[in-house]
PDB file of C-alpha atoms and ligand atoms in Angstrom:
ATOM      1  CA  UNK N 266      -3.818   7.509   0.711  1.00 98.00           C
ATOM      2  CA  UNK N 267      -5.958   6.777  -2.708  1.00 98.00           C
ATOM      3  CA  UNK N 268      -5.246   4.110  -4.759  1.00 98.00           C
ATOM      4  CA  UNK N 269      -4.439   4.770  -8.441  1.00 97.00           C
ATOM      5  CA  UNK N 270      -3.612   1.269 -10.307  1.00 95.00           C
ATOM      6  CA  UNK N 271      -2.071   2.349 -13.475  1.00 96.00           C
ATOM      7  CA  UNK N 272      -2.155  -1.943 -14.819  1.00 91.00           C
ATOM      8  CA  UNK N 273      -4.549  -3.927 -16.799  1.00 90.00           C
ATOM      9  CA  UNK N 274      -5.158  -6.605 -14.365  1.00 86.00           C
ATOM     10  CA  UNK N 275      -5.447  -5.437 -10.775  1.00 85.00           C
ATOM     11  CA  UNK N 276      -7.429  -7.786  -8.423  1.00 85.00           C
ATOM     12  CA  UNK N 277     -10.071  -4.899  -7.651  1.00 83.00           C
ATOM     13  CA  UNK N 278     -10.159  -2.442 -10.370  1.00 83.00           C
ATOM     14  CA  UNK N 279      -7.642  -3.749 -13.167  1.00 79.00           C
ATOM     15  CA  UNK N 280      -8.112  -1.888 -16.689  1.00 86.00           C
ATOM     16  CA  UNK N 281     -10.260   1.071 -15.280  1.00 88.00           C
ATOM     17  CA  UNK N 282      -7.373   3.630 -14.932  1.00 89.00           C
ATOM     18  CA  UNK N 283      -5.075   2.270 -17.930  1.00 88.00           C
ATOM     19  CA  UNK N 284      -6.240   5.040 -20.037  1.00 92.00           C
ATOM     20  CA  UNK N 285      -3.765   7.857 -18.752  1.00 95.00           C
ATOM     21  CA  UNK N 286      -7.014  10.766 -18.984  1.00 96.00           C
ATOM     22  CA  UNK N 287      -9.199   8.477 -16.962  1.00 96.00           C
ATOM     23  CA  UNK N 288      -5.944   7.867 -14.623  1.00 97.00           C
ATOM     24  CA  UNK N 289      -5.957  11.434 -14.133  1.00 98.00           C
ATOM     25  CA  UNK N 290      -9.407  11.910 -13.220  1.00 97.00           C
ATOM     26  CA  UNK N 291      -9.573   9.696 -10.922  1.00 98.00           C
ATOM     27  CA  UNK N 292      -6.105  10.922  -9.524  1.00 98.00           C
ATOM     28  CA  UNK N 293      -8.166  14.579  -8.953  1.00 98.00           C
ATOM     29  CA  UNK N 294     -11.426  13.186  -7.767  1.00 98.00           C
ATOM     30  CA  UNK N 295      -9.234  11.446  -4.797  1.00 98.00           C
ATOM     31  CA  UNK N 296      -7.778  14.750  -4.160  1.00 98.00           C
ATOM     32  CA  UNK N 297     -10.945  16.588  -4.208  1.00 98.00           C
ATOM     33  CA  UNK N 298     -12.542  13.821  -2.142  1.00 98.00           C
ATOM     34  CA  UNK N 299      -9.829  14.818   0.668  1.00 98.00           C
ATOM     35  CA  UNK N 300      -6.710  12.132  -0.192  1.00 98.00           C
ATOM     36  CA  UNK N 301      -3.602  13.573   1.155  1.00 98.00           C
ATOM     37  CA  UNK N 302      -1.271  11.017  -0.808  1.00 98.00           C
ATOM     38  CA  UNK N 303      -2.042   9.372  -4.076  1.00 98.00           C
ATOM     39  CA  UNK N 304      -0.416   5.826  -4.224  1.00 98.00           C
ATOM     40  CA  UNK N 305       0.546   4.646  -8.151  1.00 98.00           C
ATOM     41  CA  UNK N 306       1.139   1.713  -9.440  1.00 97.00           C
ATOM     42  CA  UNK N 307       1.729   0.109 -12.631  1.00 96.00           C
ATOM     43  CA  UNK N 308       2.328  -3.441 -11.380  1.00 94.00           C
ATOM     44  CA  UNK N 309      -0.365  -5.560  -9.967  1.00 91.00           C
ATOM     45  CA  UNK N 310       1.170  -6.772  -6.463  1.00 84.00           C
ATOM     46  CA  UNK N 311      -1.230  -9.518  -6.994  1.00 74.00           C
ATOM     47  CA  UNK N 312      -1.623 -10.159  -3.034  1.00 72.00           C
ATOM     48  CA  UNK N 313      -3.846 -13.218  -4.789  1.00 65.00           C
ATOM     49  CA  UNK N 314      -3.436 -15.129  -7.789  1.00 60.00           C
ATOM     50  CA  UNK N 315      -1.047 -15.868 -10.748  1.00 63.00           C
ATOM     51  CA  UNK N 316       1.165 -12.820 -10.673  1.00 65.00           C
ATOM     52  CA  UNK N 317       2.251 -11.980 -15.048  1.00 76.00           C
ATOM     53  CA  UNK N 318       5.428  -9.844 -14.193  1.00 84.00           C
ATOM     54  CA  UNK N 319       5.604  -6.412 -15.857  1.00 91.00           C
ATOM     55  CA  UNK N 320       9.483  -5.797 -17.226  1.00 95.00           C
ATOM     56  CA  UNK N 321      10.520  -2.553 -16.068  1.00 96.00           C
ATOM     57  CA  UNK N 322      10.081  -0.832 -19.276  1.00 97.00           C
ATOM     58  CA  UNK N 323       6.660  -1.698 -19.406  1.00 96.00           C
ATOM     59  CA  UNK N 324       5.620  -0.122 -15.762  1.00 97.00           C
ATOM     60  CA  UNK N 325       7.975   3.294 -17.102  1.00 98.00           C
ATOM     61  CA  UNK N 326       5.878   3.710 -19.923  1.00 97.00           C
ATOM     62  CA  UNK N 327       2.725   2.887 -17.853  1.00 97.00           C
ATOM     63  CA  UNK N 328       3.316   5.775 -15.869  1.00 98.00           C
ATOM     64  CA  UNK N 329       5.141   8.282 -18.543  1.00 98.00           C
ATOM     65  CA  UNK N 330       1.888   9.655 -18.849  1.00 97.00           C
ATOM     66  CA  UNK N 331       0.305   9.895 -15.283  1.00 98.00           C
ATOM     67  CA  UNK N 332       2.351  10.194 -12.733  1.00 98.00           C
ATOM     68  CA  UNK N 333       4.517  13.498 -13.408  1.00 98.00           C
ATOM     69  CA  UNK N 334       1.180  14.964 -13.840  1.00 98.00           C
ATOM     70  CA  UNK N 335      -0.387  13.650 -10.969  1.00 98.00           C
ATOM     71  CA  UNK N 336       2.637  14.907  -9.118  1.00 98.00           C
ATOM     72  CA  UNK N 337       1.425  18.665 -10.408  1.00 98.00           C
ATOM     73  CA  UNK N 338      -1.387  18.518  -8.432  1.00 98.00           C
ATOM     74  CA  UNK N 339       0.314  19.093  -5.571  1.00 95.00           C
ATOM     75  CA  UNK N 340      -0.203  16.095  -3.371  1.00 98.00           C
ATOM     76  CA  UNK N 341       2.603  13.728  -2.269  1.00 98.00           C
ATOM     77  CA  UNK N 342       2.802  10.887  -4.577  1.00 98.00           C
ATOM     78  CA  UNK N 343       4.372   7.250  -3.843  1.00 98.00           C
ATOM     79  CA  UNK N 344       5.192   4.639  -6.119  1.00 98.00           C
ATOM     80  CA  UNK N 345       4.003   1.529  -5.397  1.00 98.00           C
ATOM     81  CA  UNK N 346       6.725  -0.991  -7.274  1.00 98.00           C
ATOM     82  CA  UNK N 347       9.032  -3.301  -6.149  1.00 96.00           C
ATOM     83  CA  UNK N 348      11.828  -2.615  -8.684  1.00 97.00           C
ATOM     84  CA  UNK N 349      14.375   0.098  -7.624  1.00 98.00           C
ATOM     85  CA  UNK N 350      14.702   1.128 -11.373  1.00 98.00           C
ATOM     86  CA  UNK N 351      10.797   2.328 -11.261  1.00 98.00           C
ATOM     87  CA  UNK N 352      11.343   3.998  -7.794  1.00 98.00           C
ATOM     88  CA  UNK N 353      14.033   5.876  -9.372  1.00 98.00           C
ATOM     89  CA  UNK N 354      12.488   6.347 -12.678  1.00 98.00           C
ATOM     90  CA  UNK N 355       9.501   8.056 -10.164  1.00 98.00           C
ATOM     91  CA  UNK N 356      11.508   9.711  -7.523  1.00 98.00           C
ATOM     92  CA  UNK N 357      12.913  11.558 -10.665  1.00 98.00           C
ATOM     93  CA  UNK N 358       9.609  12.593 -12.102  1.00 98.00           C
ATOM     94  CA  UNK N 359       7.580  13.981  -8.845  1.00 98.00           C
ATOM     95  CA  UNK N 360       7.121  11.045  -6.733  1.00 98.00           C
ATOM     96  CA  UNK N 361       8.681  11.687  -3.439  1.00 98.00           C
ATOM     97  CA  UNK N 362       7.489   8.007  -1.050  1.00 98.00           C
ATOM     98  CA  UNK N 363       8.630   5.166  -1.940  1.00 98.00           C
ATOM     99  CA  UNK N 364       5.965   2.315  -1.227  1.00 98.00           C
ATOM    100  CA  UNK N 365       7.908  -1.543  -1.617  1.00 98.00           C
ATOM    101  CA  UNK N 366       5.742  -4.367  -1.030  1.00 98.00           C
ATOM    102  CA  UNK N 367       9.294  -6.101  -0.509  1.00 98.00           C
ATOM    103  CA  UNK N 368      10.166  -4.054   2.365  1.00 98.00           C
ATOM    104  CA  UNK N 369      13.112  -3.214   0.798  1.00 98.00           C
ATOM    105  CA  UNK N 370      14.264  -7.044   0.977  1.00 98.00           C
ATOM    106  CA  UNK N 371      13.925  -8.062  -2.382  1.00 97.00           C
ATOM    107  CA  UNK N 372      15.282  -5.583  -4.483  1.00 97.00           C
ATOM    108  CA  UNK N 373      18.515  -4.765  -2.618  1.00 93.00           C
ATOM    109  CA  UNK N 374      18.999  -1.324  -4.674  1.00 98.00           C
ATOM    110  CA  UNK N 375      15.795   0.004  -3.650  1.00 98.00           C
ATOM    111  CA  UNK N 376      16.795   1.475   0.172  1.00 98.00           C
ATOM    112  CA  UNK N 377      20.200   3.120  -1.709  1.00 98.00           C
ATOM    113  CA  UNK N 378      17.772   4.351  -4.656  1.00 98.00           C
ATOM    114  CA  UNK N 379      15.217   6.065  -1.822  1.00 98.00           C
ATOM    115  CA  UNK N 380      18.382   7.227   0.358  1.00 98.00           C
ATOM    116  CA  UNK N 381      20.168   9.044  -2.313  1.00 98.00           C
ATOM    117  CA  UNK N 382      16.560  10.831  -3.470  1.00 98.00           C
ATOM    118  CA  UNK N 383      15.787  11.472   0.348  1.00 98.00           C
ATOM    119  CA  UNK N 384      12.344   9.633  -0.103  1.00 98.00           C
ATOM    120  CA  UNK N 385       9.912   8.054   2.179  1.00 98.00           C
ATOM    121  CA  UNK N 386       9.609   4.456   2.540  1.00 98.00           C
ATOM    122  CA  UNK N 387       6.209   2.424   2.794  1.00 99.00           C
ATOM    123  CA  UNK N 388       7.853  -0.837   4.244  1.00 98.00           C
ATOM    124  CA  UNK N 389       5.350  -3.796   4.127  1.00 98.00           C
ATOM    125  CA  UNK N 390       5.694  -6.930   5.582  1.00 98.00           C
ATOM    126  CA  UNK N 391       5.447  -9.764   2.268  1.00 98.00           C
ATOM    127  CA  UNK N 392       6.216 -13.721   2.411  1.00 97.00           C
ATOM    128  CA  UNK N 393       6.131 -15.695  -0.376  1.00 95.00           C
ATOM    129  CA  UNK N 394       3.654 -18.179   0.918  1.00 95.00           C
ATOM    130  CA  UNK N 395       0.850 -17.824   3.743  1.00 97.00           C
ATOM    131  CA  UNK N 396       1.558 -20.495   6.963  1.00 98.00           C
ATOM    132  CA  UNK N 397      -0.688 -20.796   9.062  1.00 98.00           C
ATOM    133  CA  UNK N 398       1.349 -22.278  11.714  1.00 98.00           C
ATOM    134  CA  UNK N 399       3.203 -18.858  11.773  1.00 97.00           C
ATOM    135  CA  UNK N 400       3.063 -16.276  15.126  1.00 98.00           C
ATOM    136  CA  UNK N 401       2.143 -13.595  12.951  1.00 98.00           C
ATOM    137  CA  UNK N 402       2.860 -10.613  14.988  1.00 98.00           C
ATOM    138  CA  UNK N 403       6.498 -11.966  15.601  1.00 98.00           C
ATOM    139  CA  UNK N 404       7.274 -12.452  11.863  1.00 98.00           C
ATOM    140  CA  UNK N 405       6.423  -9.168  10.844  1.00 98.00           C
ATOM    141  CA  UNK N 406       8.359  -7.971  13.745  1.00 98.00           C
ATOM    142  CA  UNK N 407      11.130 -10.023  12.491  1.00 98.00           C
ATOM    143  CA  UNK N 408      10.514  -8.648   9.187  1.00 98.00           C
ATOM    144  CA  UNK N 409      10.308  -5.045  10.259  1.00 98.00           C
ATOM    145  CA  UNK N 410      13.699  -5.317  12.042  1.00 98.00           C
ATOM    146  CA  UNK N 411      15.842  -6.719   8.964  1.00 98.00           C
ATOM    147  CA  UNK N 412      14.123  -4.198   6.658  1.00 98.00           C
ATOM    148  CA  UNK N 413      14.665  -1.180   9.343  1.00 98.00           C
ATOM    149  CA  UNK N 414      18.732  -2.677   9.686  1.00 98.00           C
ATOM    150  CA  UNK N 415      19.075  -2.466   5.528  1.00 98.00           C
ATOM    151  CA  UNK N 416      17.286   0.674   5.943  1.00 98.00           C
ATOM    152  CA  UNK N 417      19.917   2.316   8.110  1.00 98.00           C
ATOM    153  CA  UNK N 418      22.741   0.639   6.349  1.00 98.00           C
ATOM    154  CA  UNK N 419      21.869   2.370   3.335  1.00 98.00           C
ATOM    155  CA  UNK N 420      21.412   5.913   5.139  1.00 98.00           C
ATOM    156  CA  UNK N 421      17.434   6.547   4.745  1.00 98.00           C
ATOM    157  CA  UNK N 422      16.640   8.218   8.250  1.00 98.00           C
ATOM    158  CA  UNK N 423      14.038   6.218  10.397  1.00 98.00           C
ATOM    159  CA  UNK N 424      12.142   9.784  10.448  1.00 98.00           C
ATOM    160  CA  UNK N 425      11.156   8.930   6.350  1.00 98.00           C
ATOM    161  CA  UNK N 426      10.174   5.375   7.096  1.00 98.00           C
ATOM    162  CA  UNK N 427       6.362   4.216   7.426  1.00 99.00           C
ATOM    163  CA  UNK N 428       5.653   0.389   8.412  1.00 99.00           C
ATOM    164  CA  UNK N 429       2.286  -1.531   6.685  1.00 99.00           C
ATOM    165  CA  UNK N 430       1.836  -4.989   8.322  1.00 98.00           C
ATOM    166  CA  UNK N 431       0.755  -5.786   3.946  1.00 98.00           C
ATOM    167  CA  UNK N 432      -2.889  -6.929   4.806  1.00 98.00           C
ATOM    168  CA  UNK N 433      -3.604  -9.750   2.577  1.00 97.00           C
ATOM    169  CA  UNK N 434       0.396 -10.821   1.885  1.00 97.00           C
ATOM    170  CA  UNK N 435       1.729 -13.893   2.336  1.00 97.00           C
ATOM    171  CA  UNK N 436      -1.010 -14.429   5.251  1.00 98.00           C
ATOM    172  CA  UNK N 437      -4.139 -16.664   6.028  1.00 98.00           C
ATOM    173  CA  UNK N 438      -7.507 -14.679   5.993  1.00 98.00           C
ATOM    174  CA  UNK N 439      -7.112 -14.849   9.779  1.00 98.00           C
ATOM    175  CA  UNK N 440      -4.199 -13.867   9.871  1.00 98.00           C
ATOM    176  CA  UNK N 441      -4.662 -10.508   8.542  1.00 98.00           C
ATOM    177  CA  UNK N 442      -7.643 -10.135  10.560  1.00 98.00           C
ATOM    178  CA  UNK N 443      -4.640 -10.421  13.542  1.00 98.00           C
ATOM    179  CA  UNK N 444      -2.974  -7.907  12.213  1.00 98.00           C
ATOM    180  CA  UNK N 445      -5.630  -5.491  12.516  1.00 98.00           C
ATOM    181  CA  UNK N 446      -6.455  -6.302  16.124  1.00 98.00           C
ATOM    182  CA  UNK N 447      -3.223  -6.424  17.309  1.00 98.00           C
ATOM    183  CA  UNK N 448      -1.529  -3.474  15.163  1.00 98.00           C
ATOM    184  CA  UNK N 449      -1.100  -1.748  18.613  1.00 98.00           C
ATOM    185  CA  UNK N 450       2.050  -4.117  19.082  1.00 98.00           C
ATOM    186  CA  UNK N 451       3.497  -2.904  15.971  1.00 98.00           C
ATOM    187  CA  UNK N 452       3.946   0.888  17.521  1.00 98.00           C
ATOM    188  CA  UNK N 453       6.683  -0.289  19.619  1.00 98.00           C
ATOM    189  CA  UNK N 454       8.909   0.467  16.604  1.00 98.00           C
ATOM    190  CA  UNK N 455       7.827   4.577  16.924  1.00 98.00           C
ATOM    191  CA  UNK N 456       7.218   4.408  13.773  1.00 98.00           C
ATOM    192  CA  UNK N 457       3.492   5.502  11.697  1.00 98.00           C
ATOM    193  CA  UNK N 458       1.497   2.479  10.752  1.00 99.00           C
ATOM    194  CA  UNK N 459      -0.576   2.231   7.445  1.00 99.00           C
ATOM    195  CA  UNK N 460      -2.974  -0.065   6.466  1.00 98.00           C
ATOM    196  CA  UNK N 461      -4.586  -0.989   3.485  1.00 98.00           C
ATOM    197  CA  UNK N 462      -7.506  -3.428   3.466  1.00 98.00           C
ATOM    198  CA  UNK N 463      -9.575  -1.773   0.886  1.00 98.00           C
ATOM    199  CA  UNK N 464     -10.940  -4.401  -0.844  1.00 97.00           C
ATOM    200  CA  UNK N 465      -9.134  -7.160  -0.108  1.00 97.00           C
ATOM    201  CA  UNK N 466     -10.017 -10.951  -0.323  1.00 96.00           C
ATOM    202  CA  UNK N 467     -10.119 -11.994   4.042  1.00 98.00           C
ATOM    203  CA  UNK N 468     -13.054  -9.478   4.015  1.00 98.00           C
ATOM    204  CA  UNK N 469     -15.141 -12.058   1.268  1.00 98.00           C
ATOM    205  CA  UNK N 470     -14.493 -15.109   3.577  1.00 97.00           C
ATOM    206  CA  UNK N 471     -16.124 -13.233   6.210  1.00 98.00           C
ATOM    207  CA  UNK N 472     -19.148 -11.956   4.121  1.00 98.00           C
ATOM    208  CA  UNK N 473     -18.591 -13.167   0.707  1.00 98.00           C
ATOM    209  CA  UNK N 474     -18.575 -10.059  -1.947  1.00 98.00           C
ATOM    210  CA  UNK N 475     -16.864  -9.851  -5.140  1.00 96.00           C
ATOM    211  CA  UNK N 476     -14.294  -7.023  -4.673  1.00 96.00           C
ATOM    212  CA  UNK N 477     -16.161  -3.965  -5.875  1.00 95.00           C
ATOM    213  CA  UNK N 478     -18.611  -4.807  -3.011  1.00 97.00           C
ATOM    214  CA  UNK N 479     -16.061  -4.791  -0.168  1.00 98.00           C
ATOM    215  CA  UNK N 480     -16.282  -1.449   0.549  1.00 98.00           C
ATOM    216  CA  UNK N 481     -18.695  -2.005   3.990  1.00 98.00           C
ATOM    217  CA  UNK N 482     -15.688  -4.723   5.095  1.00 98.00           C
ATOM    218  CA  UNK N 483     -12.970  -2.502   4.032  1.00 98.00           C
ATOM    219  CA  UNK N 484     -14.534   0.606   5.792  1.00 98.00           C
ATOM    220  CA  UNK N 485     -15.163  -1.583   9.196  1.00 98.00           C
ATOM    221  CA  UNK N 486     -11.449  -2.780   8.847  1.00 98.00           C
ATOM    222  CA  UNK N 487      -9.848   0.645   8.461  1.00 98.00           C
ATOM    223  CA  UNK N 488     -12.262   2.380  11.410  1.00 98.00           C
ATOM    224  CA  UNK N 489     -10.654  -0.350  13.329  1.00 98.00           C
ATOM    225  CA  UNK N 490      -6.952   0.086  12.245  1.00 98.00           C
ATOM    226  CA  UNK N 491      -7.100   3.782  12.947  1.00 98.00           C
ATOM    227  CA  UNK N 492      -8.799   3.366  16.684  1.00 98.00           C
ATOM    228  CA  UNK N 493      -5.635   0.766  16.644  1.00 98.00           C
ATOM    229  CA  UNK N 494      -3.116   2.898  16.109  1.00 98.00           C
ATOM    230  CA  UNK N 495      -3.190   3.223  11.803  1.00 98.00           C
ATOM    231  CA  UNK N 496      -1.911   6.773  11.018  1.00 98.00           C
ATOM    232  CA  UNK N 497      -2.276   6.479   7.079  1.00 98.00           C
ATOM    233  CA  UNK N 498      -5.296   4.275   5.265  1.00 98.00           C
ATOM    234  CA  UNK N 499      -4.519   3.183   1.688  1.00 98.00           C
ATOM    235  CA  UNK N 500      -8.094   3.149   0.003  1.00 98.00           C
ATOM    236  CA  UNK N 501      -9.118   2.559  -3.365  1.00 98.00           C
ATOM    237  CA  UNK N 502     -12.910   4.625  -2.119  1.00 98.00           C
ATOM    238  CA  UNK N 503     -11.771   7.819  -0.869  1.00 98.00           C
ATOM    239  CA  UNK N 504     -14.738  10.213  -0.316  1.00 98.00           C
ATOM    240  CA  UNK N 505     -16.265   7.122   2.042  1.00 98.00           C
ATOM    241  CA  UNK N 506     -13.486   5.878   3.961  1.00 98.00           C
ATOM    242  CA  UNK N 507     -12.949   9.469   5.320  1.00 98.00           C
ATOM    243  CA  UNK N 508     -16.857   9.835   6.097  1.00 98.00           C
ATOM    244  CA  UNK N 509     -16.794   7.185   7.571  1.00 98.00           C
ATOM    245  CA  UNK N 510     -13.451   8.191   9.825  1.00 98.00           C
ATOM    246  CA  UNK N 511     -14.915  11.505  10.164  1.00 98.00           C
ATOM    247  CA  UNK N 512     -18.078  10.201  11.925  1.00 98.00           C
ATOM    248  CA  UNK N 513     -16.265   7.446  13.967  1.00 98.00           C
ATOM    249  CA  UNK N 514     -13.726  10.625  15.442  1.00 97.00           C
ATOM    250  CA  UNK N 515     -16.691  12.688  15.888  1.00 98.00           C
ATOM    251  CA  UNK N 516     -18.374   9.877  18.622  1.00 97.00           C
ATOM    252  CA  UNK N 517     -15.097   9.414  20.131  1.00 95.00           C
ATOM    253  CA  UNK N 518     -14.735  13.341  20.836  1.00 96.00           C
ATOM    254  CA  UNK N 519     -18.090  13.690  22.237  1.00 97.00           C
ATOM    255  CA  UNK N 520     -17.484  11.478  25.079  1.00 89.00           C
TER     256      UNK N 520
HETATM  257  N1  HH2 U 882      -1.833  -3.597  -1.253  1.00 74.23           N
HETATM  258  C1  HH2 U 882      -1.784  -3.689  -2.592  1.00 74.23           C
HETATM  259  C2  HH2 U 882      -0.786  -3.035  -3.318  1.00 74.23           C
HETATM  260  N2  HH2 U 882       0.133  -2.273  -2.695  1.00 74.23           N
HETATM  261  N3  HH2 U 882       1.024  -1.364  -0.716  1.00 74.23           N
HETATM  262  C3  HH2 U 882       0.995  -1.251   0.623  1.00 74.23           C
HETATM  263  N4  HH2 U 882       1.919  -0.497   1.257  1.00 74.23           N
HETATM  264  N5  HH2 U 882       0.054  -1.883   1.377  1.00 74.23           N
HETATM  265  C4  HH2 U 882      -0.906  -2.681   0.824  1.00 74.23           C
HETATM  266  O1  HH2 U 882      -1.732  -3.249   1.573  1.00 74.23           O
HETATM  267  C5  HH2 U 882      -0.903  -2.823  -0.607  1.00 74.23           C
HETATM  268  C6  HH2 U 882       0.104  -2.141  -1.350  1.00 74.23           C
HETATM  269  C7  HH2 U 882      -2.817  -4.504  -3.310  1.00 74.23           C
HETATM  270  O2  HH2 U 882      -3.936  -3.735  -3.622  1.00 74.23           O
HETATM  271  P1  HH2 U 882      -4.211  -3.083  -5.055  1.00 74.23           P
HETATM  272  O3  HH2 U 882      -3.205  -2.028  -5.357  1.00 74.23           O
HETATM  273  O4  HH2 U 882      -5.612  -2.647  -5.107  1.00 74.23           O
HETATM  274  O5  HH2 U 882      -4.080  -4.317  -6.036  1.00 74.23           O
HETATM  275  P2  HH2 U 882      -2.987  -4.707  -7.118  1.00 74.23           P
HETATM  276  O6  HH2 U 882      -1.693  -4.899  -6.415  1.00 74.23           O
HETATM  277  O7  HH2 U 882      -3.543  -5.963  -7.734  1.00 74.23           O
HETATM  278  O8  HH2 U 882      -2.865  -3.573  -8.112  1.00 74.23           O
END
C-alpha cells in the first residue's frame, strides 16, 4: 500500500503532494513501482504532535482533484480519514477501502457509511494517550473486538475487514516495537494484518534519523512484520520496501 498525503503538514512528507499534478505523479510512480493499493489522505493523523483539525470541507476539496483520478488508474484506493462524511464523499468518487485510524470507534457513522457502499475497512488500533503501564497486545485485542462487534452491528462482512495494530498510536516507542514482534497473536482474529511503520518516530529512538532518513528502520520493521504474519505494508517508499521483500522471500524459498 503507498502512501499519498494529500495535507500541508504531514509528519514525514507534509506539503510535497499538495499540488494535485505532483499528487498524481507520485500516485503513478507507486503504481509503476509495484503498489497494489494507494492509501490517500488529506488529514494529517498526526500519530505525533499538535494535531490542527481539517473541517470536512477542507479534506473534500483536498482531494476533489486527486483522488477520482487516482481511482482511474486502476488500483484500489482507500481513504485514510476519520470522518464518515469524507469516507462517503470517497467511496462515491472511486475509493472502494475504507482506512479509519478510529477503528470505526470514533466516528459512529463511519461502519454504516462503509456497509451501505460495501467497502473495506482498515481498522487500526488508536488511544488517545500512550501508557506505558498498558499490556499492549491485550488492549488492541480489546480494541479489535469492540470495533469488529460495531462492525457486525452495522452489517460490513468480516470478509471486507483488515486489522493494523496503528504503529506509532497512542503507544510508547516500545510498545510499537511489541507490536511488531508479537503481531503473530493478532492472527487469532482470521483476519489480514497491515502494518505501517514507514517512517515513523520509535525507529529515531532506536537510531536517531529525521524522518526522510527512516527508510533502513522502516524497511527492517516491515521485513519483520511480513515474516510475522503482515499481509499488507503501508509505505510511503514503494520501489524499496518491495526490493527489499522481494529479496528477503527469495532467501526464505531457497532453503
Ligand atoms: N499511519 C499514518 C496514517 N494513517 N493508517 C493506518 N491504517 N496505519 C498506519 O500506521 C497509519 C495510517 C501516519 O503516517 P502518515 O500518513 O505518513 O502521516 P500523517 O498522518 O501525518 O499524514
Amino acid at each position: 500500500m503507498g502512501i499519498l498525503n494529500v495535507t500541508p503538514d504531514s509528519f514525514s512528507d507534509g506539503g510535497q503532494f499538495i499540488d494535485p499534478s505532483r499528487a498524481l505523479d507520485h500516485a503513478r510512480r507507486m503504481i509503476a513501482e509495484g503498489a497494489d493499493i494507494l492509501d490517500i489522505g488529506a488529514e494529517s493523523t498526526r500519530p505525533y504532535g499538535a494535531a490542527v483539525p481539517v473541517p470536512m470541507q477542507e479534506e473534500i476539496r483536498r482531494l476533489t482533484p486527486v483522488l477520482p483520478a487516482a481511482a482511474e488508474f486502476g488500483m484500489p484506493v482507500s481513504i485514510d480519514t476519520m470522518k464518515s462524511e469524507v469516507a462517503a464523499w470517497a467511496l462515491g468518487s472511486g475509493a472502494t477501502i475504507v482506512n479509519d485510524v478510529w477503528g470505526l470507534q470514533r466516528d459512529r457513522a463511519m461502519a454504516r457509511v462503509a456497509a451501505e457502499r460495501g467497502a473495506h475497512v482498515i481498522i487500526m488500533h488508536n488511544r488517545e494517550h500512550a501508557d506505558p503501564a498498558l499490556d499492549i497486545m491485550a488492549e488492541i485485542a480489546t480494541f479489535f473486538t469492540r470495533s469488529l462487534e460495531i462492525a457486525a452491528e452495522a452489517g460490513v462482512p468480516r470478509q471486507n475487514i483488515v486489522l493494523d495494530p496503528g504503529i506509532g498510536f497512542g503507544k510508547t516507542p516500545e510498545q510499537s516495537l511489541i507490536a511488531i514482534a508479537r503481531l503473530c497473536e493478532l492472527k487469532s482474529f482470521g483476519l489480514p494484518l497491515l502494518i505501517g511503520a514507514s517512517r515513523k518516530r520509535f525507529i529515531d529512538k532506536i537510531s536517531p534519523a529525521p524522518p526522510d532518513q527512516r527508510l533502513g528502520g522502516s524497511v527492517a520493521a516491515h521485513l519483520l512484520a511480513v515474516a510475522n504474519g503482515a499481509a499488507i505494508i503501508r509505505t510511503h517508499d514503494v520501489q524499496e520496501t518491495i526490493q527489499a521483500l522481494r529479496v528477503a522471500a527469495a532467501i526464505e524459498n531457497v532453503r
